Every structure is written in C-alpha cells, then in structure tokens.
Coordinates of C-alpha atoms in Angstrom, one line a residue:
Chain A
X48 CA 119.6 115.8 124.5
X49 CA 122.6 114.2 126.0
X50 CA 125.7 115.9 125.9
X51 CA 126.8 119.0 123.4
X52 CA 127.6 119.5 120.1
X53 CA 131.2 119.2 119.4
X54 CA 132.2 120.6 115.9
X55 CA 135.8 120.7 116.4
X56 CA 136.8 116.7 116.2
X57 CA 134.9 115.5 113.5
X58 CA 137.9 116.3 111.4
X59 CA 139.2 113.4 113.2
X60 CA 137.2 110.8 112.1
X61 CA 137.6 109.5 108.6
X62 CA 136.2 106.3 106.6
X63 CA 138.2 103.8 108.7
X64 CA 136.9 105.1 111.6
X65 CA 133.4 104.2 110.7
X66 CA 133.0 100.9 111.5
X67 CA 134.6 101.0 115.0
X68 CA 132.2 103.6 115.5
X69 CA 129.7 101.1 114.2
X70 CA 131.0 98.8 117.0
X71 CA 130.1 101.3 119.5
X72 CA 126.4 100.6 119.4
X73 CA 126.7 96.7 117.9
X74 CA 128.8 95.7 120.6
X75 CA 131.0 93.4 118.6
X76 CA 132.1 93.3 115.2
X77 CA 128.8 91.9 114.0
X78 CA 126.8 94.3 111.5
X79 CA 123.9 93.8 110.3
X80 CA 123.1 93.7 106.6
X81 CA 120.5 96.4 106.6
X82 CA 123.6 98.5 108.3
X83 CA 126.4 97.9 106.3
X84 CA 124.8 98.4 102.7
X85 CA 124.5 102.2 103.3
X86 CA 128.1 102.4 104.7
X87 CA 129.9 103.3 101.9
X88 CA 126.9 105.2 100.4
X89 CA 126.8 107.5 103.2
X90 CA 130.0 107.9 103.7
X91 CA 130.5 109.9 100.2
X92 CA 127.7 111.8 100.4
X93 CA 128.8 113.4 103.6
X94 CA 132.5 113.3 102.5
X95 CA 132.1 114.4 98.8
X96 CA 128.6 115.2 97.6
X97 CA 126.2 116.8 100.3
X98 CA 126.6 120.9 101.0
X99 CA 126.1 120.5 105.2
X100 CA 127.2 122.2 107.6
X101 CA 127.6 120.1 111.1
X102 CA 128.0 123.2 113.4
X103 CA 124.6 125.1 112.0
X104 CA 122.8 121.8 110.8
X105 CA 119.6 123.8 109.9
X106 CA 121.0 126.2 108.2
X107 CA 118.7 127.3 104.9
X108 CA 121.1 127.0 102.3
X109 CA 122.2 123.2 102.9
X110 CA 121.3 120.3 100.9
X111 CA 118.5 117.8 102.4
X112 CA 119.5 114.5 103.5
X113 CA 116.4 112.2 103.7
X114 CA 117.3 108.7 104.9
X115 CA 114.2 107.3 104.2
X116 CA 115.3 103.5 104.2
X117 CA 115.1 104.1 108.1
X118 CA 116.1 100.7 109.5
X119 CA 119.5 99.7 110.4
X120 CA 120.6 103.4 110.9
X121 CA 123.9 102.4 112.7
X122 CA 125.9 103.8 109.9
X123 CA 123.5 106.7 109.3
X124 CA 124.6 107.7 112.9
X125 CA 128.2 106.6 112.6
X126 CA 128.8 109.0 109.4
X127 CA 127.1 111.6 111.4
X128 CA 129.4 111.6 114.7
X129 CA 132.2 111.0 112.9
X130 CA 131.4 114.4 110.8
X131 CA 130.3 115.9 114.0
X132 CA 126.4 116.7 114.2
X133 CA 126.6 115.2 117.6
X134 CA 129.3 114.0 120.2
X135 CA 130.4 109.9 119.2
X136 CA 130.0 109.0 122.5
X137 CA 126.3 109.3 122.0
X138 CA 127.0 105.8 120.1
X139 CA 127.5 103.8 123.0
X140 CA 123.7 104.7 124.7
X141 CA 122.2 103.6 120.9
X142 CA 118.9 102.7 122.0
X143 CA 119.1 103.4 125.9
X144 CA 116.0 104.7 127.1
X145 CA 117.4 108.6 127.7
X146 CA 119.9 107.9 124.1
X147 CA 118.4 110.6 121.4
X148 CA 119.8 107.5 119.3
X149 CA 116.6 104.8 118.3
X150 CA 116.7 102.3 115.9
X151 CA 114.9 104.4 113.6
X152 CA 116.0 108.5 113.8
X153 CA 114.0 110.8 114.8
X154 CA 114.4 114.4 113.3
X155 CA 113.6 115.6 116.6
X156 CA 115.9 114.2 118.8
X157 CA 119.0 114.2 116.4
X158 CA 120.8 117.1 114.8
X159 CA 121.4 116.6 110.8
X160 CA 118.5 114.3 110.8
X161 CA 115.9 115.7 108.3
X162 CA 113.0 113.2 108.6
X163 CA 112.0 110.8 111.2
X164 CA 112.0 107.8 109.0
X165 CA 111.2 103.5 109.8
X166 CA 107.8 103.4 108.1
X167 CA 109.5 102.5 104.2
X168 CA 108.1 104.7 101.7
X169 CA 107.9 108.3 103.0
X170 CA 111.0 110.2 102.2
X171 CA 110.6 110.2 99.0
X172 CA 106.9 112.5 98.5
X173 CA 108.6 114.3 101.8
X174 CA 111.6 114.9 99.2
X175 CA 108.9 116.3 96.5
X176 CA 107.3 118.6 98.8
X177 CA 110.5 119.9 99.8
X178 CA 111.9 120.4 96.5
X179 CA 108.8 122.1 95.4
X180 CA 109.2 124.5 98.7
X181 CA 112.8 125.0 97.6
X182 CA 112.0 125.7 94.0
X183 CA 109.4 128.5 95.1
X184 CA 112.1 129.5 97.6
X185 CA 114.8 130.5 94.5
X186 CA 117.1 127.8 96.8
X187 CA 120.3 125.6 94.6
X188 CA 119.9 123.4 97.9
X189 CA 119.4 119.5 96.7
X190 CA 117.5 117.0 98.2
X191 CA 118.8 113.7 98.8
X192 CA 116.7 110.6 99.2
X193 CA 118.3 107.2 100.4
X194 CA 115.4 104.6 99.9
X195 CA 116.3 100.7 99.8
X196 CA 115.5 98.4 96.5
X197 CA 112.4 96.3 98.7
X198 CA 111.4 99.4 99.8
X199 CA 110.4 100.5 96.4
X200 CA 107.6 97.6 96.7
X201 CA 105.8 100.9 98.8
X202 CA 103.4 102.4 96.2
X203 CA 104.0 105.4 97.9
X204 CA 107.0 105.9 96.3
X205 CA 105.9 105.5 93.2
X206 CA 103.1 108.4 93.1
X207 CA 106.3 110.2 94.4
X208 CA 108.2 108.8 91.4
X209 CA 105.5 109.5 88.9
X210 CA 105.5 113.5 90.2
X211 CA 108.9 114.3 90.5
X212 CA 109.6 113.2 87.1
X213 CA 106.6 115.1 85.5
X214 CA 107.1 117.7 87.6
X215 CA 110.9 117.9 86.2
X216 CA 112.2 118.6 90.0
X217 CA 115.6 118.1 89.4
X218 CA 116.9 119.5 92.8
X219 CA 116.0 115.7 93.9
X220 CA 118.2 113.0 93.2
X221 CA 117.7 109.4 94.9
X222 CA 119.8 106.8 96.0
X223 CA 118.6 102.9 95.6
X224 CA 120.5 100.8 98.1
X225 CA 119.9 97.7 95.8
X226 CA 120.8 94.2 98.1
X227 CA 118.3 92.6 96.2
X228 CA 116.3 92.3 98.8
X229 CA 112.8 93.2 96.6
X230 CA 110.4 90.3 97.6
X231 CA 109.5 90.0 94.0
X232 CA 112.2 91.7 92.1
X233 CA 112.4 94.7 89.1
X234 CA 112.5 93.4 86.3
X235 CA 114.2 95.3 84.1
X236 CA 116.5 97.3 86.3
X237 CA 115.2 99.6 88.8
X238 CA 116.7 102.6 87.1
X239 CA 114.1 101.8 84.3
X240 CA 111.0 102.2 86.6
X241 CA 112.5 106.0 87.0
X242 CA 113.0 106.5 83.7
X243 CA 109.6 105.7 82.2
X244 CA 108.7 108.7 84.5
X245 CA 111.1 111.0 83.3
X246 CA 114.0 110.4 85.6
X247 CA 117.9 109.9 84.6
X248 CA 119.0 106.8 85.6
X249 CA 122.6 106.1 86.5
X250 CA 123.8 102.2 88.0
X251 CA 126.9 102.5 90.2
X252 CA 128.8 99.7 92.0
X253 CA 127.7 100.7 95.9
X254 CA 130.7 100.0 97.4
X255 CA 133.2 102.4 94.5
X256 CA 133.5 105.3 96.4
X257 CA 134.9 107.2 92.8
X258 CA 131.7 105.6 90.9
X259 CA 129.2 107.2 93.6
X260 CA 130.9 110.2 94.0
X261 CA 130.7 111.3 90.1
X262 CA 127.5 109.4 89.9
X263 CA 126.3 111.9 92.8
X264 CA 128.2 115.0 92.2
X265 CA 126.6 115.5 88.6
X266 CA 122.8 116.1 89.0
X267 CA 122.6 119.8 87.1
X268 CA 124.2 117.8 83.8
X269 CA 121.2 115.0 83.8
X270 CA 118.3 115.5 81.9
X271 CA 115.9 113.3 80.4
X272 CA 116.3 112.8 76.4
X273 CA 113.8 115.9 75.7
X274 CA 115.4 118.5 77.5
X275 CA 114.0 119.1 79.9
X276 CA 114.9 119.0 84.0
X277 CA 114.9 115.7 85.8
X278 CA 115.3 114.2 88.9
X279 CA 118.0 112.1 89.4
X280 CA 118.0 108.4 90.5
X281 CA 121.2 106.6 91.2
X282 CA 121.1 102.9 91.6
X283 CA 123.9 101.4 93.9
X284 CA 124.4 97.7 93.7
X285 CA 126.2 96.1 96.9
X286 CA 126.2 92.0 97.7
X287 CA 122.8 90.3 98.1
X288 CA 121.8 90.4 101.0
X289 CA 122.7 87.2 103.5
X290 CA 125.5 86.7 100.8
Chain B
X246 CA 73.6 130.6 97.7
X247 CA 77.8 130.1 98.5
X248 CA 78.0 126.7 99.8
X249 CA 80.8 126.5 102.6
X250 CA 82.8 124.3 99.4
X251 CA 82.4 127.5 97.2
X252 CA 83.9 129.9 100.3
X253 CA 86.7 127.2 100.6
X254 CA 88.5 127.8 97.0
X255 CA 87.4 131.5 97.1
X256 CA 89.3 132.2 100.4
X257 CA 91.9 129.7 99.5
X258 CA 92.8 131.5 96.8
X259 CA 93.0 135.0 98.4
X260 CA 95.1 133.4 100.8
X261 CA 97.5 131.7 98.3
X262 CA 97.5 135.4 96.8
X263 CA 98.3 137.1 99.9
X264 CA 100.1 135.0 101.7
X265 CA 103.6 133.7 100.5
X266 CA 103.8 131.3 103.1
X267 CA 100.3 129.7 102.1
X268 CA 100.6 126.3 100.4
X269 CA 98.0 124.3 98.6
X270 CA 98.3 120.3 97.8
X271 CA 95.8 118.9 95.8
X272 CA 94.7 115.9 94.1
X273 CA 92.6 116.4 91.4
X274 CA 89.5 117.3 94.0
X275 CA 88.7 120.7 93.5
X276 CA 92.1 121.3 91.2
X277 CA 89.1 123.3 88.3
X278 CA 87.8 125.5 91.3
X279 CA 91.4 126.9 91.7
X280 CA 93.1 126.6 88.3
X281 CA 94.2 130.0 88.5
X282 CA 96.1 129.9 91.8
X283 CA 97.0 126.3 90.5
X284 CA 99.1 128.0 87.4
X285 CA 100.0 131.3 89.1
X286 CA 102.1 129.9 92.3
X287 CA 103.9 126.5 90.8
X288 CA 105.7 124.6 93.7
X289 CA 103.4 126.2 96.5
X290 CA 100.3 125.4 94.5
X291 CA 100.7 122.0 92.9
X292 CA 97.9 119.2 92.1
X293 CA 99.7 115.9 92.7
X294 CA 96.7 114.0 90.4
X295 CA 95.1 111.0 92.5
X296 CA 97.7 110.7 94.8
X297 CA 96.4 111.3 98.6
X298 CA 99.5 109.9 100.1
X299 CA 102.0 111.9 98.0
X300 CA 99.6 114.8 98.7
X301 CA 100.7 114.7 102.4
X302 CA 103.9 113.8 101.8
X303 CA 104.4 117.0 99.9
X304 CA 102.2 119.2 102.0
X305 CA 105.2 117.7 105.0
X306 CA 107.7 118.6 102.7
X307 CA 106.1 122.2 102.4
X308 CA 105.8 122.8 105.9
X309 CA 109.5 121.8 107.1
X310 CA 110.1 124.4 104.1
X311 CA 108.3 127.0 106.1
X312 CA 105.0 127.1 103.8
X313 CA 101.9 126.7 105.2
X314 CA 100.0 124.3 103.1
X315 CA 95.8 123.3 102.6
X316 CA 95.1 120.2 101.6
X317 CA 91.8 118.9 100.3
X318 CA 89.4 116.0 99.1
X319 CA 86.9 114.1 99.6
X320 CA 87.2 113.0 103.7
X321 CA 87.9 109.1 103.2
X322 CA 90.3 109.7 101.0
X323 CA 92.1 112.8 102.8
X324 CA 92.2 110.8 106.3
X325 CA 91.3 107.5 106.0
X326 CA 93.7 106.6 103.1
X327 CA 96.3 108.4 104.2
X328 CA 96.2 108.1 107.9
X329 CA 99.5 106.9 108.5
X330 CA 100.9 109.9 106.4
X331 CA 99.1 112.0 108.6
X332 CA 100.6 110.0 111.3
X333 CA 104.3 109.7 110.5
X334 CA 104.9 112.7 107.7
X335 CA 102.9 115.5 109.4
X336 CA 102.2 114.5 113.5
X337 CA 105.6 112.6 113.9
X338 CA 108.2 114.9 112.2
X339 CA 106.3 117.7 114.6
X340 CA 105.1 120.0 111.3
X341 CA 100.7 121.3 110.0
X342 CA 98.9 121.9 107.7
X343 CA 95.1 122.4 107.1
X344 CA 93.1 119.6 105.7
X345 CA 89.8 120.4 104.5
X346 CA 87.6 118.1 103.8
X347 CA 84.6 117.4 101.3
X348 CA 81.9 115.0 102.0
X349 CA 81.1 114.4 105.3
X350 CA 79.6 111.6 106.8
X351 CA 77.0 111.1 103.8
X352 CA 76.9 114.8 101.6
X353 CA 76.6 112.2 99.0
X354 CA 74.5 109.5 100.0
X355 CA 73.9 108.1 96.0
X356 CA 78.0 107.6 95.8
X357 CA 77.8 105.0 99.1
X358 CA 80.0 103.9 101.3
X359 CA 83.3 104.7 99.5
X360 CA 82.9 108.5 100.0
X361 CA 81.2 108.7 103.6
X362 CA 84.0 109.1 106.3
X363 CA 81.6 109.4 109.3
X364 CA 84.6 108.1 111.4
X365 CA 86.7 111.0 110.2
X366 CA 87.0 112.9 113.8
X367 CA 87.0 109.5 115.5
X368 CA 90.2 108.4 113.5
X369 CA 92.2 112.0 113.7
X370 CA 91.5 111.7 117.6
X371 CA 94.1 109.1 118.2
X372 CA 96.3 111.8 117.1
X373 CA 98.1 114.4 119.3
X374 CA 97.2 118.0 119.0
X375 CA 95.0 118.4 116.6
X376 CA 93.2 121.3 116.3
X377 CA 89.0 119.7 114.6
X378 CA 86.9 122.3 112.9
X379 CA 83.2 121.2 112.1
X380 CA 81.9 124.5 110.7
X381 CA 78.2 125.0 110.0
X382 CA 78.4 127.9 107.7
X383 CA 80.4 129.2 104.7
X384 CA 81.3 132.2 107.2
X385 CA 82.5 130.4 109.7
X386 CA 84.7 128.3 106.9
X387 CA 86.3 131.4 105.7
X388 CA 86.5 132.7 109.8
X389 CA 88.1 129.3 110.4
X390 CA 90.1 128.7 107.8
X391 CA 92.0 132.7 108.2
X392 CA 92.3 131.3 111.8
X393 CA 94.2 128.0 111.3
X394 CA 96.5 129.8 108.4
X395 CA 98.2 131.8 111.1
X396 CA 99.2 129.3 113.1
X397 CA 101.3 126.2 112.3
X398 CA 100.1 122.8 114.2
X399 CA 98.1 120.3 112.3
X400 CA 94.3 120.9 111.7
X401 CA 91.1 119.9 110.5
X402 CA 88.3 121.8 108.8
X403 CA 84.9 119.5 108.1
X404 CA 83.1 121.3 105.2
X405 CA 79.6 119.7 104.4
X406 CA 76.6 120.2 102.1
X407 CA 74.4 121.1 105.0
X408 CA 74.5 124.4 106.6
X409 CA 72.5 126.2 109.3
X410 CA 70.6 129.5 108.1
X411 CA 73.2 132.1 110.0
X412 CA 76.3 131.8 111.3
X413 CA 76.8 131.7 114.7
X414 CA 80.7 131.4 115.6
X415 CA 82.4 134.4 117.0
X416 CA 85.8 133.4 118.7
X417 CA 87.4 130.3 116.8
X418 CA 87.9 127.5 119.1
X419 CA 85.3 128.5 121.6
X420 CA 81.7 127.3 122.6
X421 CA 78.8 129.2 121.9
X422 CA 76.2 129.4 124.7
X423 CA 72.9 130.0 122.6
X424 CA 70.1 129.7 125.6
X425 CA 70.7 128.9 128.9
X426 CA 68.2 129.0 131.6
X427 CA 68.8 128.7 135.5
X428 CA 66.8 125.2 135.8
X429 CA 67.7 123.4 133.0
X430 CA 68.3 119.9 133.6
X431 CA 70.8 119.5 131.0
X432 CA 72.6 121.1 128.6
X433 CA 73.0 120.1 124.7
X434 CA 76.2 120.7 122.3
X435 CA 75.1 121.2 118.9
X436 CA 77.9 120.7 116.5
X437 CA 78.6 122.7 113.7
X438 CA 75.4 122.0 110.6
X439 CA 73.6 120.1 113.2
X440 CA 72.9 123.6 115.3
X441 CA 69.8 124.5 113.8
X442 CA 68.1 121.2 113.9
X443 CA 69.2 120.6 117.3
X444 CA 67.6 124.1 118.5
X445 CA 64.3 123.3 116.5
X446 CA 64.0 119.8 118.3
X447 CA 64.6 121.1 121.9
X448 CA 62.8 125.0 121.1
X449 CA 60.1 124.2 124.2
X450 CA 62.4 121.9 126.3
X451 CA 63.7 123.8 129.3
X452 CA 67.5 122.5 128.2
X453 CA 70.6 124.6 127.7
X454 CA 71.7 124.9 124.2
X455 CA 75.6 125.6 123.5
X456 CA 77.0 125.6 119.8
X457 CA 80.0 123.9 119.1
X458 CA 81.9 124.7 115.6
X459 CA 85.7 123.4 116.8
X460 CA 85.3 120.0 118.5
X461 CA 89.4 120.0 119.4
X462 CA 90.1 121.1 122.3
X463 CA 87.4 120.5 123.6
X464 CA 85.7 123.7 124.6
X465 CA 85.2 121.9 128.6
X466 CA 85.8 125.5 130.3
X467 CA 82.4 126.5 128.5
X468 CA 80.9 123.6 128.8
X469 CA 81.5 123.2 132.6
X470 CA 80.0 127.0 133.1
X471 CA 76.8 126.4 131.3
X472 CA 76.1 123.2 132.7
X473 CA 77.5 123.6 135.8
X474 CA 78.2 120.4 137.7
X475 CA 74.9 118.8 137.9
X476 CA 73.0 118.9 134.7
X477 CA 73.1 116.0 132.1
X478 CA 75.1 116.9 128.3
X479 CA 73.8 115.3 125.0
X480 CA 76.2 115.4 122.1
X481 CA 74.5 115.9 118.8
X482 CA 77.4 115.4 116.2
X483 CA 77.2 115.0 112.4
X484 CA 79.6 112.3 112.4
X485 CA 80.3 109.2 114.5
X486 CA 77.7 109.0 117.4
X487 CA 80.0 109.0 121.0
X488 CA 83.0 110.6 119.5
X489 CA 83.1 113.3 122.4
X490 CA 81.7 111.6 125.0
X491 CA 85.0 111.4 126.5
X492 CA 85.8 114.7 126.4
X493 CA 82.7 114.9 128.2
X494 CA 83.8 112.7 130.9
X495 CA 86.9 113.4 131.9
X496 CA 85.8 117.3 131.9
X497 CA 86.9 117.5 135.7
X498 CA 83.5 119.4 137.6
X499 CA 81.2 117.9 135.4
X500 CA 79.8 114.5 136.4
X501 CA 76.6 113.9 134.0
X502 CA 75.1 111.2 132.4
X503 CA 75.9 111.3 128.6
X504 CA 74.1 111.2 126.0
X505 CA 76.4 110.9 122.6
X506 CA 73.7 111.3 119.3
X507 CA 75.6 110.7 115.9
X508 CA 75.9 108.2 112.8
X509 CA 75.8 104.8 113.9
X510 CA 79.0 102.8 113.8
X511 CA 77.4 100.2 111.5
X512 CA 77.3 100.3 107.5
X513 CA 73.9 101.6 106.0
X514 CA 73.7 99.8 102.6
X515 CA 71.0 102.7 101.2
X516 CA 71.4 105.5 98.6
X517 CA 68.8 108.9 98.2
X518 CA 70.1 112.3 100.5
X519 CA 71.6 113.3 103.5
X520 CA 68.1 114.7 104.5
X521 CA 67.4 110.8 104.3
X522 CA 70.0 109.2 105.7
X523 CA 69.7 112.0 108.9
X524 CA 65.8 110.9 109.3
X525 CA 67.1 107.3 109.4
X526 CA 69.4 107.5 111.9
X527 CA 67.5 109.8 114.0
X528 CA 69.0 113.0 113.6
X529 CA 66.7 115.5 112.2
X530 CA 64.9 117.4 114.2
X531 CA 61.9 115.0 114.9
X532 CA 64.5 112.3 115.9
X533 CA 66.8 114.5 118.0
X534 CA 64.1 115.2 120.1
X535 CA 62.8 111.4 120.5
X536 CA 66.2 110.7 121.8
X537 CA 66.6 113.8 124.0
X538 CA 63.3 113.4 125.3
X539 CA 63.7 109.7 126.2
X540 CA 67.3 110.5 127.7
X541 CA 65.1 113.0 130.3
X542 CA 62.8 111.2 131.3
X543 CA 60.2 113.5 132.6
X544 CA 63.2 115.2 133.4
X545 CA 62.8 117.9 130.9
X546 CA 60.1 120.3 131.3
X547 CA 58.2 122.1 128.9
X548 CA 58.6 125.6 128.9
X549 CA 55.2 127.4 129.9

C-alpha cells in the first residue's frame, strides 16, 4: 500500500471535484467514454444511496458495491478518494508499477473495492452469492451491481439474472450503464430482459442525479406484479457512446 | 457398498447441519441426493439449476460472506467450463471453496467425451495454491473432505467410480510409504484408486511403493526420503499421464529419470467401462507393469 488512509478530508471533496480528480490519472482533460458514463452514476450512490463507511470499509453491516463493468475505473477511483477510502494523491501513480491503482481494481490492493473486476460478466453471480450469504446472515446490507449495457452480451449474467429473480433476492439491485454500446442491441429495452425473470425494472436518465437517486433509494418498495420480493434493476441511459 | 459419491452427500450434509459456516452450490448434479439439506438451509444451500458459472460465482459470493461453500458436478463441467470463474471469482479475489467432482477421467465411458475431464488436475495446476485431492476410498472422501472444511483456500476433491479395497490415508496431505526396501531401484507413486492396481503390477518387483491421495503440494519431503537421491519415480495417475512429473523434477535432492503413466493426451473415440478404457491405455495392472518393467530395464529385480 502506498500511503495511509485519510478519513478526515474527504468531506472536502464534492461532485465538482470529481473530474479534476479524474485529471489526476488522465493527465489532461481528456476522459475516456468507458470513464465518464459511470461518473454521475457513482457519484450518487456514494453521495445518496450506498450505507459505507470510508474509515472501517469492511465493516459487516455496509452495503456491497460491485463494480463489475471493471474497465475505465478512473471515476470508480475518483468517487472513492474523494469520499476518502484512500488518500487522492494515490491518483497521480494510476497505473505505476508500485500504484495499488490498475486499470482494473483489485479488491486486494484497494480499500472499498469489493470485487476485483475487468473480466465483464462476474459481479453480478458474485452479487447472488453474496446476497444469498447475507440473507442467511439476517443482514439489511444491499448489494449493488454496476454492469455496462455490452456487457450484458456475457451469458454469465444472465444465469445470474435468471436466479436472482427466481430466487426473489431483493437485497440486490443493479445498475445498467446503457451507452449503447451492445454489439447487437436489446431489443425491447434492457429493463425487459430483467423483468421476464422476475425483476423490477426502472429507466432513469444517467446523468439526473434526482432520477437515480429515487430510482436507487427505493429497492424495499419494488416488487414484481405477484408479490413477491425482487431484485431490482435500474437502467441509466447516458449519450451513445463516441457521440 | 457406499461409493465415495454416496459418502460425499452423506458427509455433506452432516456438515451443512453442523456447521453454520458450511455452504453448498449446486447445479442440478446431485441436487435429489441432498434435497433435504437443499430445503432446510436456503441461501447457504441453493441449487443454481444448470448454471456452472453462476455456481462459482455464488459459491465467491459465499465465501467473501464468510461461508465455507462445496461445490459439485460432473468434472468438465465444474472446471473446464468454468475455469475462468475459478480463475477470477475464487483465485483472484483471494477466497475457497471445495469442488468435488464426479466423473473422472472416464467413470462413464458410454456418455464420451463430453463428461471425461482427464485434464482436470492438469488445468487447476496453472492455478496458485491449490490444494488437489485424488482420494481412492469413500473413507478417505469423508477424511478429506472434514479436512478441507476447516480451512479456507481453494481446493479440489476427485471422487471416482473406482476405489481400492481399504483405505489407506492417515494424515491428509501426506504420502503414504506402503513398502520400501533398502535396494530398490526406484520408487512408484500410486495415486489415489490407482493404488491397488499399481501394488498388484509391481507385488514381486523389488520397487518402493508410496501412496499418494493429495497430489497438491506435492508430498516431495516424502518422496525424497523414500527414494532417496538415486532411485528412478514412476507416476501412475488416473488422470492426464505427466501431470506431476514436474513436481518430480524440480524436487531439489532427487535427480531420477521419470516415468509419468496416465491417460493419454489424445481423444479415444470408444464407449464400454473404465475397466476398458484402463486396459486400453495401459493402466490396469497387466499394463502398469509392461510399462514399469520396460522403464527398468533389467533394472528391477525380482524379489526371491
């Protein structure tokens, strides 16, 4: 690890600060798409929706944060300085050969990080087997999944989507980064392919900070026309990508 | 008579009772043998349906939760379809969990190919740190099995259709010298249900027998003081021939020739029984000797 944990500035950072912070490991003002789509995303669930706690990241009662979309994590690591799970001067090393900081995080090497994520289409059955731990457990802790709309083409993700929705574990609720970016498109909405499994769907403009946060902050009200628990998937729509 | 398959789900079970930490991930193999642990413990004891790579995805989840969890199938679908799971969701993020296969290189020789995983050890040895169990007994399932749920790291259990007559483990993760003698010219792991066959091919061969149910680690401290630093080692393994020989090799003290018996690499397009498939490829008794005897060269003398 370089440096210490400093939990006693990140009260100094706030949404404006992010993409300076961004700058730190870009080195100019250019961001790249796969960066800038989960900005705003990220932003309110560690400003409004997640339950974490920066100074005792581990602790057992916090929610789960799975980034699994784990490319382009510049604003992943941005949100997470600026809320103080590790010094923002780590930012500058991104990538350096001693920098806990790759271009994929690694659970291991950063605090807050909950899985070690690049391979597309593994935080999501992580997220299952987490929320099935959590359910034996007697835990209220929710588990968050950010997963990107082309990373959906991963049929890993949907015998993930098939369980959690039979399974009615509605501690998990997922976030689609939608760019468009889906080699061959979901016809039909990406909420719909959750839905048929026994999800609640909910679009939201990504970049509406109010329209994610209620989206987000509502997951014990959703259930699936029957009754019964589901999971919760929340499709945020930002510019196509290269737009 | 309790097939090491039957010992699995009964010990699996008294674990899952037991033990609140123990886990079990299923899909669909075996979910009938264990229906009652299956509806008692929901969340630690869930059948995903024919899903391997949600199976370790969940059984990851599970253990960053604390739980200890068992997964199981058939052993191409349990490693080879899910290797980069076992990769990335259980090596990578640094948690276990117990996979126990079904199968073996051909248990089932009428289903073909697409349930023989003779490559199984092979492909989990380009992983870090885990822990192989080739067992060749239903005891020494249920011995290994209680070992690996007290500890944490990732591990393998190998449960087949053939089995010696006895068990013969005694400390999990160590060798088993069976016969040694002070001028043998070589000495011969037998692994797990290849023991027996391995001690009838070699019974009037003046050649050190040692009986290997853990393949990783490598058992090399045992190895090296049986065989000491001049003798020749023949691997006789139920699954991949060579799969060891390195361990072999870079065994510092020990600097034999080896000889690395197994399944051949190539694809056997035949059907019938293991009994058959081991006759063809020269591992029953009869061929284990052929190839140990022509590996000695006059080498190997007959005991008087």
């Amino acid at each position: 690890m370089i440096g210490s944990m400093n939990t006693n500035t990140y009260t100094r950072y706030g949404y404006a600060d992010l993409l300076p912070l961004m700058e730190r490991m870009t080195g100019d003002e250019k961001h790249d798409d796969a960066s800038t789509s989960t900005l705003d995303i990220l932003w309110v669930l560690y400003d409004k929706v997640l339950r974490v706690f920066p100074d005792q990241p581990e602790r057992g009662d916090r929610d789960r944060f799975l980034l699994s979309k784990g490319h382009g994590p510049t604003a992943y690591y941005a949100v997470l300085a600026a809320k103080g799970f590790f010094p923002v001067e780590w930012l500058d090393e991104f990538g350096a050969f001693e920098s806990p900081l790759g271009h994929h995080p690694d659970r291991a090497l950063v605090p807050g990080v909950e899985i070690s994520s690049g391979s597309l289409g593994h935080g999501l059955p992580i997220a299952v087997g987490r929320a099935l731990a959590l359910r034996s457990l007697g835990s209220s802790s929710r588990v968050v999944v950010l997963v990107g709309d082309a990373e959906l083409d991963e049929g890993s993700n949907h015998e993930a989507i098939a369980v959690a929705g039979r399974l009615g574990l509605d501690s998990i609720t997922v976030v689609v980064v939608d760019n468009g970016s889906a080699t061959h498109g979901w016809p039909g909405g990406i909420a719909r392919r959750f839905e048929v499994e026994g999800w609640v769907g909910r679009n939201v403009d990504g970049r509406s900070h109010d329209e994610l946060e209620r989206a987000l902050s509502a997951p014990a009200e959703s259930r699936a026309s029957d009754g019964t628990a589901a999971p919760l998937v929340v499709v945020a729509r930002v510019e196509q990508r290269g737009a | 008579m309790t097939t090491m398959r039957d010992r699995f789900y009964s010990v699996t079970e008294e674990l899952l009772a037991t033990d609140e930490c123990a886990a079990l991930v299923l899909a669909d193999i075996g979910a009938a043998r264990v229906r009652t642990a299956l509806d008692r413990y929901p969340g630690r004891a869930t059948n995903v349906g024919i899903r391997e790579q949600a199976m370790v995805g969940v059984a990851a989840g599970l253990a960053m939760e604390g739980f200890r969890p068992i997964l199981h199938s058939y052993a191409p679908f349990l490693v080879e379809r899910t290797f980069e799971q076992l990769k990335l969701d259980l090596s990578h993020q640094g948690v276990g969990a117990i996979l126990a296969s079904v199968g073996a290189s051909y248990d089932w020789a009428e289903g073909g190919r697409t349930h023989q995983a003779p490559g199984d050890v092979a492909v989990l040895d380009t992983l870090p740190g885990w822990n192989v169990h080739v067992p060749g007994h239903p005891d020494e399932v249920e011995m290994l099995l209680r070992y690996e749920m007290d500890r944490s790291g990732p591990a393998y259990i190998r449960l087949g259709s053939q089995s010696n007559a006895r068990a013969t483990l005694t400390q999990p993760g160590r060798f088993v010298p069976l016969r040694t003698y002070d001028d043998a010219v070589a000495t011969i792991v037998a692994v797990g249900p290849f023991l027996d066959r391995t001690v009838e091919a070699v019974r009037d061969l003046r050649v050190n027998v040692v009986y290997a149910a853990t393949v990783r680690p490598f058992d090399s401290e045992t190895l090296l003081r049986v065989a000491g630093s001049q003798q020749d080692v023949i691997l006789v393994e139920p699954y991949l021939a060579g799969t060891s020989i390195r361990e072999v090799t870079e065994t510092r003290g020990l600097s034999p020739r080896v000889l690395g018996l197994g399944v051949p690499r190539s694809e056997f397009r035949r059907y019938g029984n293991a009994d058959e498939h081991d006759a063809a490829h020269g591992l029953d008794a009869a061929g284990i000797r052929r190839s140990v005897v022509a590996f000695l060269d006059e080498r190997a003398p007959v005991l008087s």
